[in-house]
Tab-separated table of C-alpha atoms in Angstrom:
chain	number	residue	atom	x	y	z
G	237	MET	CA	-59.498	173.680	-77.742
G	238	SER	CA	-55.727	173.852	-76.457
G	239	LEU	CA	-54.597	170.755	-74.306
G	240	GLN	CA	-53.189	173.586	-72.063
G	241	THR	CA	-56.760	174.161	-70.904
G	242	PHE	CA	-59.799	172.116	-69.994
G	243	LEU	CA	-63.793	173.243	-70.186
G	244	TYR	CA	-65.772	173.382	-66.772
G	245	PHE	CA	-69.701	173.339	-65.937
G	246	ALA	CA	-70.801	175.388	-63.117
G	247	TYR	CA	-74.060	175.102	-61.826
G	248	GLY	CA	-73.797	176.281	-58.050
G	249	SER	CA	-71.368	178.961	-56.699
G	250	ASN	CA	-69.200	178.897	-59.129
G	251	LEU	CA	-71.045	180.934	-61.488
G	252	LEU	CA	-70.004	183.964	-60.264
G	253	LYS	CA	-66.936	184.590	-61.781
G	254	GLU	CA	-65.543	186.729	-58.869
G	255	ARG	CA	-66.029	183.782	-56.848
G	256	LEU	CA	-64.323	181.304	-58.819
G	257	GLN	CA	-61.285	183.396	-59.946
G	258	LEU	CA	-60.500	183.971	-56.196
G	259	LYS	CA	-58.598	180.372	-56.556
G	260	ASN	CA	-58.653	179.857	-60.374
G	261	PRO	CA	-57.348	183.027	-62.327
G	262	SER	CA	-57.576	181.549	-65.837
G	263	ALA	CA	-60.821	181.204	-65.635
G	264	THR	CA	-62.783	183.207	-68.501
G	265	VAL	CA	-66.816	182.278	-69.658
G	266	TYR	CA	-66.939	179.901	-72.608
G	267	CYS	CA	-70.647	179.925	-73.066
G	268	VAL	CA	-73.889	179.050	-71.177
G	269	ALA	CA	-74.963	175.665	-71.689
G	270	LYS	CA	-77.446	173.082	-70.507
G	271	LEU	CA	-76.805	169.605	-68.965
G	272	LYS	CA	-80.055	167.216	-70.347
G	273	ASP	CA	-81.039	164.604	-67.733
G	274	TYR	CA	-80.030	165.706	-64.480
G	275	LYS	CA	-81.314	167.763	-62.210
G	276	LEU	CA	-80.120	170.441	-59.424
G	277	VAL	CA	-80.448	169.206	-55.975
G	278	PHE	CA	-78.968	171.245	-52.688
G	279	GLY	CA	-77.390	168.949	-49.927
G	280	ASN	CA	-74.674	168.293	-47.644
G	281	TYR	CA	-71.752	165.758	-47.996
G	282	LYS	CA	-72.673	163.061	-45.294
G	283	GLY	CA	-75.348	165.395	-43.949
G	284	LEU	CA	-72.326	167.611	-42.831
G	285	ALA	CA	-72.675	171.268	-43.127
G	286	SER	CA	-70.038	173.143	-44.057
G	287	ASP	CA	-68.978	175.831	-41.991
G	288	ARG	CA	-68.841	178.117	-44.725
G	289	TRP	CA	-72.036	177.573	-46.026
G	290	HIS	CA	-74.260	176.297	-42.976
G	291	GLY	CA	-76.504	174.715	-45.124
G	292	GLY	CA	-76.775	172.827	-48.584
G	293	VAL	CA	-75.137	173.771	-51.161
G	294	ALA	CA	-75.404	172.360	-54.935
G	295	THR	CA	-75.102	169.199	-56.803
G	296	ILE	CA	-76.723	167.246	-59.842
G	297	GLU	CA	-77.937	164.027	-59.907
G	298	ASP	CA	-79.593	161.556	-63.016
G	299	SER	CA	-83.264	162.459	-63.683
G	300	PRO	CA	-83.999	161.732	-67.051
G	301	GLY	CA	-86.170	164.429	-68.826
G	302	ASP	CA	-84.852	167.387	-66.936
G	303	GLU	CA	-81.960	169.963	-67.146
G	304	VAL	CA	-79.351	171.983	-65.747
G	305	TRP	CA	-78.338	175.096	-66.888
G	306	GLY	CA	-75.302	176.598	-65.857
G	307	VAL	CA	-71.911	178.309	-67.089
G	308	VAL	CA	-69.254	176.675	-69.233
G	309	TRP	CA	-65.766	178.064	-67.882
G	310	ARG	CA	-61.823	177.671	-70.264
G	311	MET	CA	-59.586	177.181	-67.473
G	312	SER	CA	-56.117	176.579	-67.358
G	313	ILE	CA	-54.819	172.800	-67.123
G	314	SER	CA	-52.373	174.447	-63.960
G	315	ASP	CA	-55.777	175.514	-62.125
G	316	LEU	CA	-56.979	171.715	-62.454
G	317	GLU	CA	-55.881	170.980	-59.179
G	318	SER	CA	-56.744	174.221	-57.276
G	319	LEU	CA	-60.491	173.464	-58.577
G	320	ASP	CA	-60.391	169.926	-57.414
G	321	ASN	CA	-58.993	171.112	-53.626
G	322	GLN	CA	-62.400	173.967	-54.379
G	323	GLU	CA	-64.308	170.806	-54.821
G	324	ASN	CA	-63.222	168.988	-52.080
G	325	VAL	CA	-62.564	166.226	-53.876
G	326	MET	CA	-59.226	165.063	-51.897
G	327	LEU	CA	-61.612	164.783	-48.625
G	328	GLY	CA	-64.003	162.466	-50.841
G	329	ALA	CA	-66.843	165.181	-50.883
G	330	TYR	CA	-67.339	165.589	-54.616
G	331	ARG	CA	-66.076	163.288	-57.259
G	332	PRO	CA	-64.904	164.712	-61.278
G	333	VAL	CA	-66.760	163.861	-64.144
G	334	GLU	CA	-67.055	164.478	-67.495
G	335	LEU	CA	-70.286	165.329	-69.328
G	336	SER	CA	-71.807	166.424	-72.165
G	337	VAL	CA	-73.321	169.811	-72.248
G	338	LYS	CA	-75.562	171.416	-75.004
G	339	THR	CA	-74.893	175.049	-76.580
G	340	LYS	CA	-75.991	176.402	-79.506
G	341	GLY	CA	-76.907	172.713	-80.861
G	342	GLN	CA	-73.473	171.984	-80.013
G	343	ASP	CA	-72.610	169.185	-77.396
G	344	ILE	CA	-69.411	169.957	-75.819
G	345	SER	CA	-67.435	167.825	-73.244
G	346	CYS	CA	-67.126	169.352	-69.907
G	347	ARG	CA	-65.364	168.324	-66.453
G	348	THR	CA	-67.952	168.976	-63.870
G	349	TYR	CA	-68.418	167.509	-60.173
G	350	ILE	CA	-70.908	165.408	-58.349
G	351	MET	CA	-71.280	165.152	-54.643
G	352	ASN	CA	-70.960	161.618	-53.216
G	353	SER	CA	-72.968	160.630	-50.083
G	354	CYS	CA	-75.557	163.361	-50.687
G	355	VAL	CA	-78.209	164.003	-47.861
G	356	TYR	CA	-80.790	166.305	-49.067
G	357	ALA	CA	-80.778	169.520	-47.335
G	358	GLN	CA	-82.207	173.212	-47.548
G	359	PRO	CA	-80.246	175.672	-49.707
G	360	SER	CA	-78.013	177.943	-47.388
G	361	PRO	CA	-78.692	181.390	-47.948
G	362	GLN	CA	-74.823	182.608	-47.993
G	363	TYR	CA	-74.600	180.252	-51.042
G	364	LEU	CA	-77.801	181.307	-52.207
G	365	GLN	CA	-76.460	184.654	-52.268
G	366	VAL	CA	-73.467	184.192	-54.099
G	367	SER	CA	-75.551	182.416	-56.376
G	368	HIS	CA	-78.266	185.437	-56.999
G	369	LEU	CA	-75.158	187.791	-57.352
G	370	PHE	CA	-74.143	186.082	-60.200
G	371	GLN	CA	-77.381	186.680	-61.692
G	372	LEU	CA	-77.376	190.911	-60.749
G	373	LEU	CA	-73.672	190.947	-62.063
G	374	ARG	CA	-74.166	188.873	-65.288
G	375	GLY	CA	-77.601	189.901	-66.073
G	376	TYR	CA	-78.225	186.171	-67.355
G	377	PRO	CA	-81.855	185.823	-65.590
G	378	GLU	CA	-83.653	184.608	-69.084
G	379	ALA	CA	-80.866	182.064	-69.932
G	380	PHE	CA	-81.736	179.648	-66.619
G	381	PRO	CA	-85.297	179.132	-67.274
G	382	GLY	CA	-86.497	178.291	-63.562
G	383	GLN	CA	-83.986	176.225	-62.412
G	384	LEU	CA	-81.656	178.988	-61.221
G	385	ARG	CA	-84.109	182.290	-61.399
G	386	ASP	CA	-87.018	180.553	-59.378
G	387	ILE	CA	-85.410	177.911	-56.699
G	388	VAL	CA	-87.737	177.885	-53.848
G	389	PRO	CA	-86.523	175.814	-50.613
G	390	PRO	CA	-87.000	173.270	-49.889
G	391	VAL	CA	-85.954	171.452	-53.367
G	392	CYS	CA	-85.263	168.032	-51.624
G	393	PRO	CA	-87.501	164.985	-52.856
G	394	GLY	CA	-90.104	164.045	-49.737
G	395	SER	CA	-89.643	167.522	-48.023
G	396	SER	CA	-92.625	169.749	-46.877
G	397	PRO	CA	-92.879	172.790	-48.041
G	398	GLY	CA	-91.380	175.951	-46.318
G	399	PRO	CA	-90.494	179.326	-46.666
G	400	PRO	CA	-87.252	180.447	-48.032
G	401	PRO	CA	-84.314	181.235	-45.999
G	402	SER	CA	-84.702	184.821	-44.705
G	403	GLY	CA	-83.778	187.520	-47.005
G	404	THR	CA	-83.150	185.276	-49.822
G	405	GLY	CA	-87.024	185.685	-51.703
G	406	THR	CA	-86.475	183.371	-54.807
G	407	ALA	CA	-83.125	183.853	-55.143
G	408	PRO	CA	-81.457	181.075	-57.693
G	409	ALA	CA	-78.697	178.443	-56.483
């Protein structure tokens, strides 16, 4: 990999190329990969729902034995600041981390983001629709076993069962 590029592991709304490339035009799909010993959860930074999503958004947390599937993007270093801004790093909502993901028997180091001060929340219907659109456009339903294909809210520990948000069925996150 060039010193002018970096790898970014996306597991939520940035699975959708059309969304990611709005502010990060250099992003190109590198591969599908899994992150071991983490799980996908939904929440809001300090319990505050964003004006954009109106509900919970994806983050990951340590969880031995679990795995999170996502897409690794190759991006120009010139898009790094834009990506950090999109993830609200300066506001403290997410923190960038370097993690190792597995693909085709190979481990690769990628940048990803983890929410700070996450308060669990139901996934936002709008957020689920963006992630569902990713699957429809990219045809990856088999590449994301369960985790992105079958999430039905609630996904938070200690939550009581409830129906999925209206119009989303069992849409992925």
